[in-house]
């Protein structure tokens, strides 16, 4: 876990964002080829808007980093603790992906886009914090139960 967890955490933060998801939506749902889909996804891109959304998106990753380093450093030493941390990271990543997908899906369909859908950029990371905590605890509990069952068998 010395570098793999941190590399996955960084790549997840960097790659799972509203622009990447919109590009995937353009290709998968909108029927664009990869290059025109990328052009469509980045047509309104600015560094300022990317940094604005990244400032919210980084919050659950910082919380998970704090948990991994400061609060529960013993988690990193046990295999069950590592499972819990990886489960939390997966929850954050999947929730961000799902949230951005849901937020932008209507751009490529005939559905109506809500005027408040942009607020998801703020609320998706906030909800990812508690969701990752729940999934981490569940992952820890399931790994602990699995270990107990396998040791008895």
Short mmCIF file of C-alpha atoms in Angstrom, two decimals:
data_model
loop_
_atom_site.label_atom_id
_atom_site.label_comp_id
_atom_site.label_asym_id
_atom_site.label_seq_id
_atom_site.Cartn_x
_atom_site.Cartn_y
_atom_site.Cartn_z
CA UNK A 1 0.00 0.00 0.00
CA UNK A 2 3.02 2.22 0.03
CA UNK A 3 2.40 3.64 -3.42
CA UNK A 4 -0.52 1.81 -5.05
CA UNK A 5 -3.21 3.32 -2.83
CA UNK A 6 -1.82 6.83 -3.21
CA UNK A 7 -1.44 6.44 -6.97
CA UNK A 8 -5.02 5.19 -7.30
CA UNK A 9 -6.26 8.01 -5.09
CA UNK A 10 -4.44 10.62 -7.20
CA UNK A 11 -5.53 9.10 -10.53
CA UNK A 12 -9.10 8.84 -9.34
CA UNK A 13 -9.11 12.50 -8.36
CA UNK A 14 -7.46 13.55 -11.59
CA UNK A 15 -9.39 11.40 -14.08
CA UNK A 16 -12.89 11.18 -12.64
CA UNK A 17 -14.22 14.66 -13.23
CA UNK A 18 -17.11 16.27 -15.05
CA UNK A 19 -15.10 16.73 -18.26
CA UNK A 20 -13.98 13.11 -18.55
CA UNK A 21 -17.48 11.88 -17.77
CA UNK A 22 -19.02 14.26 -20.29
CA UNK A 23 -16.57 12.94 -22.91
CA UNK A 24 -17.65 9.38 -22.11
CA UNK A 25 -21.30 10.44 -22.31
CA UNK A 26 -20.67 12.05 -25.69
CA UNK A 27 -19.12 8.84 -27.00
CA UNK A 28 -21.43 6.29 -25.34
CA UNK A 29 -24.79 8.07 -25.28
CA UNK A 30 -24.36 10.86 -27.81
CA UNK A 31 -22.82 8.67 -30.52
CA UNK A 32 -19.80 10.92 -31.05
CA UNK A 33 -16.46 9.58 -32.19
CA UNK A 34 -13.71 10.00 -29.56
CA UNK A 35 -12.18 13.18 -31.02
CA UNK A 36 -15.45 15.07 -31.68
CA UNK A 37 -16.70 13.85 -28.30
CA UNK A 38 -13.64 15.34 -26.65
CA UNK A 39 -14.20 18.60 -28.50
CA UNK A 40 -17.82 18.63 -27.34
CA UNK A 41 -16.84 17.90 -23.74
CA UNK A 42 -14.23 20.63 -23.65
CA UNK A 43 -16.03 23.32 -25.64
CA UNK A 44 -16.71 25.37 -22.48
CA UNK A 45 -13.59 24.32 -20.60
CA UNK A 46 -11.63 26.94 -18.68
CA UNK A 47 -8.88 26.42 -16.16
CA UNK A 48 -10.83 28.52 -13.68
CA UNK A 49 -13.94 26.31 -13.90
CA UNK A 50 -11.84 23.16 -13.67
CA UNK A 51 -10.06 24.41 -10.54
CA UNK A 52 -13.38 25.51 -9.05
CA UNK A 53 -14.90 22.06 -9.42
CA UNK A 54 -11.65 20.39 -8.36
CA UNK A 55 -11.67 22.40 -5.13
CA UNK A 56 -14.91 20.65 -4.18
CA UNK A 57 -13.98 17.27 -5.70
CA UNK A 58 -10.78 17.08 -3.63
CA UNK A 59 -12.63 17.24 -0.28
CA UNK A 60 -13.51 13.52 0.05
CA UNK A 61 -10.02 12.54 -1.13
CA UNK A 62 -8.48 14.76 1.55
CA UNK A 63 -10.76 13.25 4.18
CA UNK A 64 -9.80 9.73 3.07
CA UNK A 65 -6.11 10.70 3.08
CA UNK A 66 -6.45 12.05 6.61
CA UNK A 67 -8.13 8.83 7.70
CA UNK A 68 -5.41 6.76 6.04
CA UNK A 69 -2.51 8.77 7.44
CA UNK A 70 -3.46 10.47 10.68
CA UNK A 71 -6.51 8.99 12.31
CA UNK A 72 -6.23 5.29 11.59
CA UNK A 73 -2.66 4.67 10.55
CA UNK A 74 -2.96 1.15 11.94
CA UNK A 75 -5.50 0.45 9.17
CA UNK A 76 -2.70 0.57 6.62
CA UNK A 77 -0.84 -2.20 8.42
CA UNK A 78 -3.59 -4.83 8.39
CA UNK A 79 -5.08 -6.46 5.32
CA UNK A 80 -8.59 -5.81 6.64
CA UNK A 81 -7.76 -2.13 7.09
CA UNK A 82 -6.40 -1.94 3.57
CA UNK A 83 -9.62 -3.47 2.27
CA UNK A 84 -11.60 -0.80 4.13
CA UNK A 85 -9.47 2.00 2.67
CA UNK A 86 -9.71 0.62 -0.87
CA UNK A 87 -13.48 0.20 -0.45
CA UNK A 88 -13.74 3.84 0.63
CA UNK A 89 -11.68 4.96 -2.35
CA UNK A 90 -13.83 2.89 -4.71
CA UNK A 91 -16.98 4.42 -3.20
CA UNK A 92 -15.68 7.95 -3.71
CA UNK A 93 -14.63 7.21 -7.29
CA UNK A 94 -17.82 5.44 -8.29
CA UNK A 95 -20.05 8.02 -6.63
CA UNK A 96 -18.26 10.87 -8.39
CA UNK A 97 -18.54 9.04 -11.70
CA UNK A 98 -22.24 8.24 -11.21
CA UNK A 99 -23.02 11.75 -9.99
CA UNK A 100 -21.35 13.49 -12.90
CA UNK A 101 -22.91 11.01 -15.32
CA UNK A 102 -26.38 11.66 -13.91
CA UNK A 103 -25.78 15.42 -13.85
CA UNK A 104 -24.87 15.59 -17.55
CA UNK A 105 -26.83 12.70 -19.06
CA UNK A 106 -29.64 14.97 -20.23
CA UNK A 107 -27.18 16.92 -22.41
CA UNK A 108 -27.12 13.98 -24.80
CA UNK A 109 -30.77 12.93 -24.65
CA UNK A 110 -34.10 14.64 -25.16
CA UNK A 111 -34.55 14.98 -21.39
CA UNK A 112 -34.86 18.41 -19.82
CA UNK A 113 -31.74 19.67 -18.06
CA UNK A 114 -32.54 21.11 -14.65
CA UNK A 115 -31.36 24.63 -13.96
CA UNK A 116 -29.98 23.42 -10.63
CA UNK A 117 -28.01 20.47 -11.99
CA UNK A 118 -24.75 22.42 -11.71
CA UNK A 119 -25.16 22.35 -7.93
CA UNK A 120 -24.21 18.70 -8.15
CA UNK A 121 -20.59 19.82 -8.53
CA UNK A 122 -20.81 20.94 -4.90
CA UNK A 123 -23.05 18.25 -3.45
CA UNK A 124 -21.59 15.13 -5.08
CA UNK A 125 -18.29 15.41 -3.15
CA UNK A 126 -20.12 16.23 0.08
CA UNK A 127 -22.26 13.12 -0.20
CA UNK A 128 -19.23 11.08 -1.24
CA UNK A 129 -17.71 11.69 2.21
CA UNK A 130 -20.42 9.96 4.22
CA UNK A 131 -20.95 7.31 1.56
CA UNK A 132 -17.27 6.38 1.55
CA UNK A 133 -17.29 6.19 5.34
CA UNK A 134 -20.27 3.81 5.28
CA UNK A 135 -18.73 1.66 2.53
CA UNK A 136 -15.37 1.61 4.34
CA UNK A 137 -17.02 0.41 7.56
CA UNK A 138 -19.01 -2.19 5.63
CA UNK A 139 -15.87 -3.34 3.82
CA UNK A 140 -14.04 -3.61 7.12
CA UNK A 141 -16.91 -5.54 8.71
CA UNK A 142 -17.31 -7.92 5.77
CA UNK A 143 -13.57 -8.57 5.61
CA UNK A 144 -13.52 -9.23 9.36
CA UNK A 145 -16.49 -11.61 9.13
CA UNK A 146 -14.98 -13.35 6.11
CA UNK A 147 -11.70 -13.82 7.95
CA UNK A 148 -13.51 -15.28 10.99
CA UNK A 149 -15.56 -17.67 8.83
CA UNK A 150 -12.53 -18.82 6.83
CA UNK A 151 -10.46 -19.35 9.98
CA UNK A 152 -13.18 -21.55 11.46
CA UNK A 153 -13.47 -23.68 8.34
#
